[in-house]
PDB file of C-alpha atoms in Angstrom:
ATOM      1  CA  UNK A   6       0.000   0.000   0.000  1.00 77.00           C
ATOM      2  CA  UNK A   7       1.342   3.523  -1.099  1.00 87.00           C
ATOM      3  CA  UNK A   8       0.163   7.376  -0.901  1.00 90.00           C
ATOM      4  CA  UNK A   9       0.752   8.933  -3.881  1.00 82.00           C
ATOM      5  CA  UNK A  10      -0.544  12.785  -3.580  1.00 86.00           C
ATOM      6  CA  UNK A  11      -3.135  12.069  -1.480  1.00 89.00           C
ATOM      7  CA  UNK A  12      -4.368   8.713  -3.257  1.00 86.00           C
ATOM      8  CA  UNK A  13      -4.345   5.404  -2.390  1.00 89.00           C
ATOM      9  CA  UNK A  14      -3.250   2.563  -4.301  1.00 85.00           C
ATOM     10  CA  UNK A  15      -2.158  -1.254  -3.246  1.00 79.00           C
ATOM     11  CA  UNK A  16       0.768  -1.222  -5.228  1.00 77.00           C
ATOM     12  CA  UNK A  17       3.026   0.832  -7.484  1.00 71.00           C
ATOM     13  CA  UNK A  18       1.958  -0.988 -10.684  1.00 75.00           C
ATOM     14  CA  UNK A  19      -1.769   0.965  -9.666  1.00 79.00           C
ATOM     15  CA  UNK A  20      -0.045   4.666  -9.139  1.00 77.00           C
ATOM     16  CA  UNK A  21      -0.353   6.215 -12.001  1.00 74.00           C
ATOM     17  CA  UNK A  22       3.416   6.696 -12.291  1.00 65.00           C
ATOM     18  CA  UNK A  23       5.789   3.383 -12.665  1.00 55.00           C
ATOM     19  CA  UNK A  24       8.721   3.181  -9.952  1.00 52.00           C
ATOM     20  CA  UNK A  25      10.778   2.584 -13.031  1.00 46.00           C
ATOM     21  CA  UNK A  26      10.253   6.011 -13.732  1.00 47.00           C
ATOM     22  CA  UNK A  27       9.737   7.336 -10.696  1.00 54.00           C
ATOM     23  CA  UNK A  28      13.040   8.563 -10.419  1.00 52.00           C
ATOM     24  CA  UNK A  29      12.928  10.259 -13.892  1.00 50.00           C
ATOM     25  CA  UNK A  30      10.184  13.057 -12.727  1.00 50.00           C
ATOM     26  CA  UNK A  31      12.892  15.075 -11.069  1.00 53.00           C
ATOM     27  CA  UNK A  32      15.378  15.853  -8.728  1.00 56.00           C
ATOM     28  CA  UNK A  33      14.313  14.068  -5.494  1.00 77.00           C
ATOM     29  CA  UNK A  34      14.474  13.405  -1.659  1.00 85.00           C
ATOM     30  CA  UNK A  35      13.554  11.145   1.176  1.00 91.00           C
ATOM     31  CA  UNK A  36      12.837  11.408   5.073  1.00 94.00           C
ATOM     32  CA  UNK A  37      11.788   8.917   7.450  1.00 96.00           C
ATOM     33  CA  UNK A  38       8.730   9.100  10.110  1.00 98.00           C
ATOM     34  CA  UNK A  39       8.861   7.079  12.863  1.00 97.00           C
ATOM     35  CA  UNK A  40       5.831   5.627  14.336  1.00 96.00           C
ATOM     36  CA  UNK A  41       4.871   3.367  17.577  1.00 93.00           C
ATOM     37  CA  UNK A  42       1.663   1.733  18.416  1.00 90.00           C
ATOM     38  CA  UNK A  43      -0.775   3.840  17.308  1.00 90.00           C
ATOM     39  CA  UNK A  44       1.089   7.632  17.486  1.00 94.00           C
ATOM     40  CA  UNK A  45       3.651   9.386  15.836  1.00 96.00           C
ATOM     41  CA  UNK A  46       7.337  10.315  17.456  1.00 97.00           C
ATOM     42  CA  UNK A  47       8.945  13.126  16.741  1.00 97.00           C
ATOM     43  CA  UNK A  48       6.052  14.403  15.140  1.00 97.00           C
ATOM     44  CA  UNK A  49       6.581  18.029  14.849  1.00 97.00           C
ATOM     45  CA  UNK A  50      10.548  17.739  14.559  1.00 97.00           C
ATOM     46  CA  UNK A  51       9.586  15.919  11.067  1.00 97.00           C
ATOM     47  CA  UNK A  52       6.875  18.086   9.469  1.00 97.00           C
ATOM     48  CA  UNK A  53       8.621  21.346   9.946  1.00 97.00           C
ATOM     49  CA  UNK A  54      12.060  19.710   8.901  1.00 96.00           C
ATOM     50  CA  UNK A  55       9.903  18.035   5.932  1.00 95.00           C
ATOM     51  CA  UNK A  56       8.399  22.098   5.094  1.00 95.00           C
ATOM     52  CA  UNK A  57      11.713  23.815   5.595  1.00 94.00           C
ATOM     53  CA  UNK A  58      13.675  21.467   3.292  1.00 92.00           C
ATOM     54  CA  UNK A  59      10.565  21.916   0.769  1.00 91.00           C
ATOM     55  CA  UNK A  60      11.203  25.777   0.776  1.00 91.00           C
ATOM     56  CA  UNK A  61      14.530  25.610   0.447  1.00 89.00           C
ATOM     57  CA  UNK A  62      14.517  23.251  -2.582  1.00 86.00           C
ATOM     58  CA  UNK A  63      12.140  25.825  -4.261  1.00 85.00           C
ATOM     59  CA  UNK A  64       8.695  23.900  -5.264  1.00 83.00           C
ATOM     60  CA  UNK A  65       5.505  24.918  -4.849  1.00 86.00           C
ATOM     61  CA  UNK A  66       3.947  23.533  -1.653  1.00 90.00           C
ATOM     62  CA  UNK A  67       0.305  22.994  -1.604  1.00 90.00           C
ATOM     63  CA  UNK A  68      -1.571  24.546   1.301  1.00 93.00           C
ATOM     64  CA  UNK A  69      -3.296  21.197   2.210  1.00 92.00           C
ATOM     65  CA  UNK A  70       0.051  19.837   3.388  1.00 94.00           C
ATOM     66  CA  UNK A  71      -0.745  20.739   7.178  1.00 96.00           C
ATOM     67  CA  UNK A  72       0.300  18.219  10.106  1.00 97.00           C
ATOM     68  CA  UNK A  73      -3.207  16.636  10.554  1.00 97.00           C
ATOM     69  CA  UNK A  74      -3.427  15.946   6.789  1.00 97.00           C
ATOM     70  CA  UNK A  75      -0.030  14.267   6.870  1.00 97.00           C
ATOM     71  CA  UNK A  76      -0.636  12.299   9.773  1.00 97.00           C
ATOM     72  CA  UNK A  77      -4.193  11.229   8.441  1.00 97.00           C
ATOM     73  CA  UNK A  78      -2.181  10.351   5.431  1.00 96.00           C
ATOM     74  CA  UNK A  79       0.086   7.376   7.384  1.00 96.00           C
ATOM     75  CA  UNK A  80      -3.014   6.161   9.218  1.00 96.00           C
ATOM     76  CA  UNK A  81      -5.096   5.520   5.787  1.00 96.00           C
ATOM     77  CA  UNK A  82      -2.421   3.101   4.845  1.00 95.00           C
ATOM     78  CA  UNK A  83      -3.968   1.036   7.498  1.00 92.00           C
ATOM     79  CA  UNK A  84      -0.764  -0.810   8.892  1.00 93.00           C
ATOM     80  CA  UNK A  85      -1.194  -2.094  12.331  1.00 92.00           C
ATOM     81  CA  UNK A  86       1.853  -1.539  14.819  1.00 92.00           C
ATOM     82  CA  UNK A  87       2.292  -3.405  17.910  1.00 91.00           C
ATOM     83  CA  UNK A  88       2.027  -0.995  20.780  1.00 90.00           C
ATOM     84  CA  UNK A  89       5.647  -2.190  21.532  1.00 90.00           C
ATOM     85  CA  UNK A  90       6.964  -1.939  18.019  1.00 93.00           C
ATOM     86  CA  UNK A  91       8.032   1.026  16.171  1.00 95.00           C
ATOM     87  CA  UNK A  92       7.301   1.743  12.862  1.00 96.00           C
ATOM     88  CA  UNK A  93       9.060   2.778   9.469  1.00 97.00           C
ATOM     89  CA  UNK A  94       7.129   4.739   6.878  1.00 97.00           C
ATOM     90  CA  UNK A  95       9.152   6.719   4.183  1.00 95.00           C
ATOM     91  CA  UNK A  96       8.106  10.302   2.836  1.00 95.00           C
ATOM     92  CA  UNK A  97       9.884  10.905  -1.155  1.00 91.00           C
ATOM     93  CA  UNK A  98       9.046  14.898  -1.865  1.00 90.00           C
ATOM     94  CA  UNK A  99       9.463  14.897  -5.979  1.00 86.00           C
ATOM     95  CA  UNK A 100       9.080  17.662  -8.819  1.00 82.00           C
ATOM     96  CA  UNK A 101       6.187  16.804 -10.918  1.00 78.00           C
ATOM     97  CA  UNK A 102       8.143  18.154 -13.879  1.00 75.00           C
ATOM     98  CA  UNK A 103      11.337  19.035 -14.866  1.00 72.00           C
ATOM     99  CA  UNK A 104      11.795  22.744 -14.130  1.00 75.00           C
ATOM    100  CA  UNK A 105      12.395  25.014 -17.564  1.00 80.00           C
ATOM    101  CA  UNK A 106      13.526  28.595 -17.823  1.00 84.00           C
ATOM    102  CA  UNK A 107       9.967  30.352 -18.480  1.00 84.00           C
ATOM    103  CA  UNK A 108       8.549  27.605 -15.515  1.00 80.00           C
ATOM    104  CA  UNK A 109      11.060  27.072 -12.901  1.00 80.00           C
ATOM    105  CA  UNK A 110       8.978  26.804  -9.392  1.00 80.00           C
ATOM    106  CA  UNK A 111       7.748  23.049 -10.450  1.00 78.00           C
ATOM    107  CA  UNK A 112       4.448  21.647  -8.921  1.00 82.00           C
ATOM    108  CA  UNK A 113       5.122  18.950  -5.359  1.00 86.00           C
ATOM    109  CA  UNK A 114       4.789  15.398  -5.894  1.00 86.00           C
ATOM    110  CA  UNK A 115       5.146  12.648  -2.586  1.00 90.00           C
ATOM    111  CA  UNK A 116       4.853   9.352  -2.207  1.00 91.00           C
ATOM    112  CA  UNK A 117       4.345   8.055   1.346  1.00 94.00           C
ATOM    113  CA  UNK A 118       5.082   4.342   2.041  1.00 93.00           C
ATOM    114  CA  UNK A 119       5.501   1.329   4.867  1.00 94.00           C
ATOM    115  CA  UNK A 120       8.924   0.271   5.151  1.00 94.00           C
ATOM    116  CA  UNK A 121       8.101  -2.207   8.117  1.00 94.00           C
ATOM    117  CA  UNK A 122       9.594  -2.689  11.633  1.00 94.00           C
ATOM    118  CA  UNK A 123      12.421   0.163  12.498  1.00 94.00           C
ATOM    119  CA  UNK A 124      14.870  -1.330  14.590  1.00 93.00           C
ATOM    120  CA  UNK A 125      16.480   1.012  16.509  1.00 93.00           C
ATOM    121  CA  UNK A 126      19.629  -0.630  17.076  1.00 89.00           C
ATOM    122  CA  UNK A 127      21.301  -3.139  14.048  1.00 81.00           C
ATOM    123  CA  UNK A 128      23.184  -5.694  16.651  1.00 74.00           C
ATOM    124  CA  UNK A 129      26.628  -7.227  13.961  1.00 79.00           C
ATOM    125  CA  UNK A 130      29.914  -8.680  15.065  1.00 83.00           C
ATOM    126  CA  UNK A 131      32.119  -6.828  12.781  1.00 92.00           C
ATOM    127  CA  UNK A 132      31.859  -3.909  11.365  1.00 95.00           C
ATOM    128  CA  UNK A 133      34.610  -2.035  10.049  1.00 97.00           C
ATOM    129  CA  UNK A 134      35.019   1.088   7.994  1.00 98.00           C
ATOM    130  CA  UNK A 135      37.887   3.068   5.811  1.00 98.00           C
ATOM    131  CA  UNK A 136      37.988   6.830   4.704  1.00 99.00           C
ATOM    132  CA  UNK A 137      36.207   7.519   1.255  1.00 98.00           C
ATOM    133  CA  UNK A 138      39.137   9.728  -0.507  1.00 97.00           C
ATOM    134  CA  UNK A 139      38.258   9.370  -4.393  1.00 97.00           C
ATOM    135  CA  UNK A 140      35.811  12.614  -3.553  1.00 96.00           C
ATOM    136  CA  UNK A 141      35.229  15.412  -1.072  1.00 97.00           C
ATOM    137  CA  UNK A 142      32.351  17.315  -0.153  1.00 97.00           C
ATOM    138  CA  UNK A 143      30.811  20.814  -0.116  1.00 95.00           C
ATOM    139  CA  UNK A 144      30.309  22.671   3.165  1.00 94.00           C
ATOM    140  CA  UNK A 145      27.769  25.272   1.355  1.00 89.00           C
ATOM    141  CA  UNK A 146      24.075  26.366   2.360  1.00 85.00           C
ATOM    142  CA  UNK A 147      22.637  22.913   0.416  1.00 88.00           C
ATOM    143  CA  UNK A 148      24.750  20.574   1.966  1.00 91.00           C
ATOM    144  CA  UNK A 149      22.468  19.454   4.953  1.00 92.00           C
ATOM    145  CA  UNK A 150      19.564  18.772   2.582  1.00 88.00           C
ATOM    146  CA  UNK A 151      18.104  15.365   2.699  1.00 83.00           C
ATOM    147  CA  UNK A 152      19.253  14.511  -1.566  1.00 83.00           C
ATOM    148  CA  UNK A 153      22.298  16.520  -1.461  1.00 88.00           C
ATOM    149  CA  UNK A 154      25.672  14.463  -1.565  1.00 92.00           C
ATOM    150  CA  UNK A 155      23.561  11.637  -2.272  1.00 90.00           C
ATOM    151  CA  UNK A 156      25.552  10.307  -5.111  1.00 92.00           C
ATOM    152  CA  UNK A 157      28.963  10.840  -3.560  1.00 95.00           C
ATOM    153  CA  UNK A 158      27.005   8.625  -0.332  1.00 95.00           C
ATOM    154  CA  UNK A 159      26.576   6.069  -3.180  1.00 95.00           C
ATOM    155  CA  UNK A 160      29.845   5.680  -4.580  1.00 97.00           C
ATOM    156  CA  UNK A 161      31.185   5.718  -1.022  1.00 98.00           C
ATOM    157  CA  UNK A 162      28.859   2.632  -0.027  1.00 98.00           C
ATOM    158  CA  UNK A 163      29.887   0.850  -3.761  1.00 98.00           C
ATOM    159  CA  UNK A 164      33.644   1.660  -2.631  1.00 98.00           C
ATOM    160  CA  UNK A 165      33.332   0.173   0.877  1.00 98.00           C
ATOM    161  CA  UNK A 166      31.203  -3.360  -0.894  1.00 98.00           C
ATOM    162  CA  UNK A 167      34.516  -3.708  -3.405  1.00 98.00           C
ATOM    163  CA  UNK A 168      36.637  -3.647  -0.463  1.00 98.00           C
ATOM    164  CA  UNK A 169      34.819  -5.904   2.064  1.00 98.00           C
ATOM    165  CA  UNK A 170      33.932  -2.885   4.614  1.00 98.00           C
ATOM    166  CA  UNK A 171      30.694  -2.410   6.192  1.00 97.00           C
ATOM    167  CA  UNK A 172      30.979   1.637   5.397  1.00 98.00           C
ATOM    168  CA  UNK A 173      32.731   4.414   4.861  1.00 99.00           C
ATOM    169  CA  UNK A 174      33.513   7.780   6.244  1.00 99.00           C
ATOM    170  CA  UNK A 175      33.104  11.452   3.771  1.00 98.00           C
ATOM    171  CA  UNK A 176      35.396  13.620   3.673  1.00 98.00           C
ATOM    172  CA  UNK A 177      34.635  17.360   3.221  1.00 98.00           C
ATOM    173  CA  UNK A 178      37.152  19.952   1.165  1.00 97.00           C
ATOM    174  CA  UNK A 179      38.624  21.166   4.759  1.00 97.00           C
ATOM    175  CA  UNK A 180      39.964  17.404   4.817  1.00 98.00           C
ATOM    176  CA  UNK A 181      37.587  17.100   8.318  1.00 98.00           C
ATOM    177  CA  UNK A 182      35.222  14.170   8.526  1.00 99.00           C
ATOM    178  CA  UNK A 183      31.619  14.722   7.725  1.00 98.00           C
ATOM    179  CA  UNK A 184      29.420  11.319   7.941  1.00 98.00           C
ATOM    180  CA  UNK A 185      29.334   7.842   7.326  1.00 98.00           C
ATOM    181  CA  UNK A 186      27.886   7.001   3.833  1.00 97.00           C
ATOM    182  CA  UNK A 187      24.899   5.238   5.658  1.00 96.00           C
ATOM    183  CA  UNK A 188      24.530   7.956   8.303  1.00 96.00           C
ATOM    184  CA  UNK A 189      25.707  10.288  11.318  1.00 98.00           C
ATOM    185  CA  UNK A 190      28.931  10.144  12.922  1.00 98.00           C
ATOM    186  CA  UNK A 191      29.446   9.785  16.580  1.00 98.00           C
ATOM    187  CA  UNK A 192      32.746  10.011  18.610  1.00 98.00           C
ATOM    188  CA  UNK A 193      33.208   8.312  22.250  1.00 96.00           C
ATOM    189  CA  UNK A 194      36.353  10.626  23.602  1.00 95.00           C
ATOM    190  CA  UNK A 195      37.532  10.964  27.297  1.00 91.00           C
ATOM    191  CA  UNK A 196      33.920  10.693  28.317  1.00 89.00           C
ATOM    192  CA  UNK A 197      32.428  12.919  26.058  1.00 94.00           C
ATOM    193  CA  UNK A 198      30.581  12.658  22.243  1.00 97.00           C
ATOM    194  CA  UNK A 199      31.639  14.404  19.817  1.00 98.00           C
ATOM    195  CA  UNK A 200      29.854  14.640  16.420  1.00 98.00           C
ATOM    196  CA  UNK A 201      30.996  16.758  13.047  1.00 98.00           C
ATOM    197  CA  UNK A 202      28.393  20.198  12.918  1.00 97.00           C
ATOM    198  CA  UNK A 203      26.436  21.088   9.954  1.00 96.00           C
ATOM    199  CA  UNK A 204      29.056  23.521   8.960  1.00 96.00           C
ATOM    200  CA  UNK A 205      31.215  20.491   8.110  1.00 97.00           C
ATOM    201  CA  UNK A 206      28.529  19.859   5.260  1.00 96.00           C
ATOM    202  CA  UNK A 207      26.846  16.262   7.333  1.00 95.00           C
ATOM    203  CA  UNK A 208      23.335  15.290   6.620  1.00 93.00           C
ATOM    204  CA  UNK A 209      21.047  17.443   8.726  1.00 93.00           C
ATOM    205  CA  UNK A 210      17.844  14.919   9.928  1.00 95.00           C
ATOM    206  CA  UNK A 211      15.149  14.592  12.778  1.00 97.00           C
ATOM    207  CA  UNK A 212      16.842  12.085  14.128  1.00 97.00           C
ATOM    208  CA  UNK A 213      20.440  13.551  14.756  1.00 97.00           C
ATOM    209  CA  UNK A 214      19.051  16.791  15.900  1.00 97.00           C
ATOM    210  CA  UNK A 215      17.036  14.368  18.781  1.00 97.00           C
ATOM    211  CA  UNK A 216      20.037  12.904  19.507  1.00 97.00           C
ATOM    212  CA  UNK A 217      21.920  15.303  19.850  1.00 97.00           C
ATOM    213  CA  UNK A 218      19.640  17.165  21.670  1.00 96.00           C
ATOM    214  CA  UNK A 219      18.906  14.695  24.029  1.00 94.00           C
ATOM    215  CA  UNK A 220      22.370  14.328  24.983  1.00 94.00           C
ATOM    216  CA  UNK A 221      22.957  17.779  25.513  1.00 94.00           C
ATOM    217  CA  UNK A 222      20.225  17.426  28.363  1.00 91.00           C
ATOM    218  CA  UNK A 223      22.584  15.147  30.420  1.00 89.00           C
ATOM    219  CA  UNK A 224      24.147  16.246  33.132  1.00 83.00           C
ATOM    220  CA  UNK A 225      27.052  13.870  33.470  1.00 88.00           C
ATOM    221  CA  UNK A 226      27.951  13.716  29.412  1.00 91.00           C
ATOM    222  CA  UNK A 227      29.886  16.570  27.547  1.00 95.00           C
ATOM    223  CA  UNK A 228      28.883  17.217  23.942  1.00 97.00           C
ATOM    224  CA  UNK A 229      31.159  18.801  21.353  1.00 98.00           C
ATOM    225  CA  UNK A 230      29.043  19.103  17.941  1.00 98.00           C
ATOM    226  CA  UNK A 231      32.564  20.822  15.824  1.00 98.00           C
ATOM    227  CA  UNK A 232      34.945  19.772  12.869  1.00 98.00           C
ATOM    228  CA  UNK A 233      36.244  16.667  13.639  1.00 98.00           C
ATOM    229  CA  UNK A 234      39.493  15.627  12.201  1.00 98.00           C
ATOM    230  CA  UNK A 235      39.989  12.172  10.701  1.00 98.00           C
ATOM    231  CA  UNK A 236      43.070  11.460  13.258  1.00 98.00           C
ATOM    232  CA  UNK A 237      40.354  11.708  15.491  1.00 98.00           C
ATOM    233  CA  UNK A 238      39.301   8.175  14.981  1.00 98.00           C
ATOM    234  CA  UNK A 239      42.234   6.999  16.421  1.00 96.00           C
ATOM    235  CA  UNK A 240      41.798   8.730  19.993  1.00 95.00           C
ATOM    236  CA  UNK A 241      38.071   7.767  19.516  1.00 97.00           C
ATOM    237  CA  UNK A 242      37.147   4.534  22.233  1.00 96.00           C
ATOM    238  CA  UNK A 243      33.889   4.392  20.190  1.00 96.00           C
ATOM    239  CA  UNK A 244      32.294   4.825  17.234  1.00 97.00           C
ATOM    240  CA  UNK A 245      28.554   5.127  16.652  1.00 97.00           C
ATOM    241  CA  UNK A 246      26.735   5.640  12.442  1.00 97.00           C
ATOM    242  CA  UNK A 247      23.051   6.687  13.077  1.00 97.00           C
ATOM    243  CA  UNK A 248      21.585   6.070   9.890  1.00 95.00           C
ATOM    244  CA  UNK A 249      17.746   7.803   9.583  1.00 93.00           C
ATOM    245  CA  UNK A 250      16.251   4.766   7.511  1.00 94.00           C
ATOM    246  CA  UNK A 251      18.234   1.620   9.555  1.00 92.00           C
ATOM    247  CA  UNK A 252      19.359   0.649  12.962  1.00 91.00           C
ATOM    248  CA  UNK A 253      22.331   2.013  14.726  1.00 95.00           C
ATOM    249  CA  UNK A 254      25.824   0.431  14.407  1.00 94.00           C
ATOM    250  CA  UNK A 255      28.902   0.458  16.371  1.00 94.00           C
ATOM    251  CA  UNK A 256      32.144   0.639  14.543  1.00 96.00           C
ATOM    252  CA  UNK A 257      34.176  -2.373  15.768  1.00 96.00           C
ATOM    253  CA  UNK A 258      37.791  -1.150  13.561  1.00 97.00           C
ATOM    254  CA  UNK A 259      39.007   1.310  11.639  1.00 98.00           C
ATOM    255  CA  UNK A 260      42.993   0.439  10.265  1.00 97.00           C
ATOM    256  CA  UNK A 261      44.291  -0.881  13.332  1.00 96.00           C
ATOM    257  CA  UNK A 262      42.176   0.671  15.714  1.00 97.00           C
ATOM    258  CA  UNK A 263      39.511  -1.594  17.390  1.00 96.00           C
ATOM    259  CA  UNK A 264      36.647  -0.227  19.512  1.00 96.00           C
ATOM    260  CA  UNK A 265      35.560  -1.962  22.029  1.00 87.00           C
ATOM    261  CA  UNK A 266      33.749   0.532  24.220  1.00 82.00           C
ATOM    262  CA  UNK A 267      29.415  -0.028  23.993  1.00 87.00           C
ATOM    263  CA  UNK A 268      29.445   3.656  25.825  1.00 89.00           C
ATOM    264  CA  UNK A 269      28.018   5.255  22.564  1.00 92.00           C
ATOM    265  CA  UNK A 270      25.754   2.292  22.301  1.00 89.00           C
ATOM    266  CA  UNK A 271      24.723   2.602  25.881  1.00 90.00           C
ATOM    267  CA  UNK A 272      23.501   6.319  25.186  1.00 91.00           C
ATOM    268  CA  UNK A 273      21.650   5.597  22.137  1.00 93.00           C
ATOM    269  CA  UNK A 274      20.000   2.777  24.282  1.00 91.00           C
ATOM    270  CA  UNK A 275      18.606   4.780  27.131  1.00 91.00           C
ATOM    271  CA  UNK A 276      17.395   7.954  24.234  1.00 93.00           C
ATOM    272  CA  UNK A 277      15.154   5.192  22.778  1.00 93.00           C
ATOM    273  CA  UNK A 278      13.727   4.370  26.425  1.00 90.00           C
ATOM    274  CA  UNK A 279      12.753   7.940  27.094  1.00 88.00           C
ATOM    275  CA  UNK A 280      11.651   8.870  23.398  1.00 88.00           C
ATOM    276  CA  UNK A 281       9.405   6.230  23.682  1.00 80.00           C
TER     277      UNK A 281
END
């Protein structure tokens, strides 16, 4: 089952668009919403992130597009969610058509749809990662949108497959580290987390921002959100990727550094408890 402006349909081969093609209709991004039992979480961080990346990427947002709309949107898919599960569903903003010079400002298309059971935490024995050098990335105004870097995120994750890592680690033009290719960055040093700002050119999403924010509200943890240097990794006694669309992973080695420190883990652990 899919949303597709508005409209329901059981599968894509009903929309009146084919996901073949889907990606042909224009320039493009994604955002998750996370749901449990039978309510949203982090309701209001998502919508206005959702409207301010919209405005930003310069289409024409209809005025129906309020909160309650949206959320009556997710609940006419009809998926039912344990009260002790949480729930994926996945929000893709496109441009209706391509923009031209005498039509620029293009019409909103979305496409809301179930991605299943979000696991908050992806539990794997190994996972190792390398710096992504072939490319580095822009620190400009853009750079936190959802679809920006996207591609370079793409090659990165083809580049750490080849090579027989789990992921790999951007790079940004100031040689600093800016995120994972699957998600945010995290940093477990002398009892503190320290995570690469926006100004470093990193992903902005709802789900950082909580995180972050959450930590911040901890008396007895220090939070640096700053340029991080890659020689960082090596003073680092954790590691934590927070992708927005799939569980949490801790690094496990990086060269020949190995992390064995669940500190970063323990943290994310005990934001889930009190989100939910």
């Amino acid at each position: 089952m899919i949303r597709y402006n508005g409209k329901g349909y059981s599968s894509w081969k009903e929309a009146p668009v084919e996901r073949s093609s889907f990606s042909q209709l224009g320039a493009q991004f994604s955002i998750p919403i996370y749901w449990k039992g039978n309510q949203p979480l982090l309701w209001e961080e998502t919508y206005f992130y959702w409207m301010s990346s919209l405005r930003r990427w310069r289409v024409q947002i209809p005025m129906s597009l309020t909160p309650d709309y949206l959320e009556a949107q997710v609940r006419a898919l009809g998926i039912s969610i344990a009260a002790d599960e949480i729930h994926l569903f996945v929000l893709t903003a496109f441009r209706e058509l391509a923009p031209k010079a005498d039509s620029p400002l293009t019409p909103l298309g979305w496409v809301l749809e179930s991605r299943g059971i979000y696991a908050p935490s992806s539990i794997v024995d190994t996972y190792e990662i390398e710096l992504f050098k072939d490319l580095y990335l822009s620190e400009d105004y853009f750079a936190t949108l959802p679809a920006s870097h996207q591609t370079q995120r793409d090659l990165a994750q083809i580049y750490a497959y080849e090579n027989g890592y789990a992921d790999c680690l951007l790079l940004n033009t100031q040689k600093n580290l800016v995120e994972s290719a699957q998600g945010s960055l995290f940093l477990w040093i002398n009892e503190a987390v320290v995570s690469p700002d926006l100004a470093s050119g990193c992903r902005d999403s709802v789900l950082r921002a909580a995180f972050i924010n959450a930590l911040k509200k901890q008396a007895n943890i220090s939070v640096a959100v700053r340029p991080v240097s890659p020689f960082e990794l090596q003073n680092a006694e954790a590691l934590l990727i927070l992708p927005p669309f799939t569980g949490a992973a801790s690094v496990t080695r990086y060269r020949k550094k190995t992390y064995m420190s669940s500190a970063l883990q323990d943290v994310l652990t005990d934001f889930w408890t009190k989100l939910l």
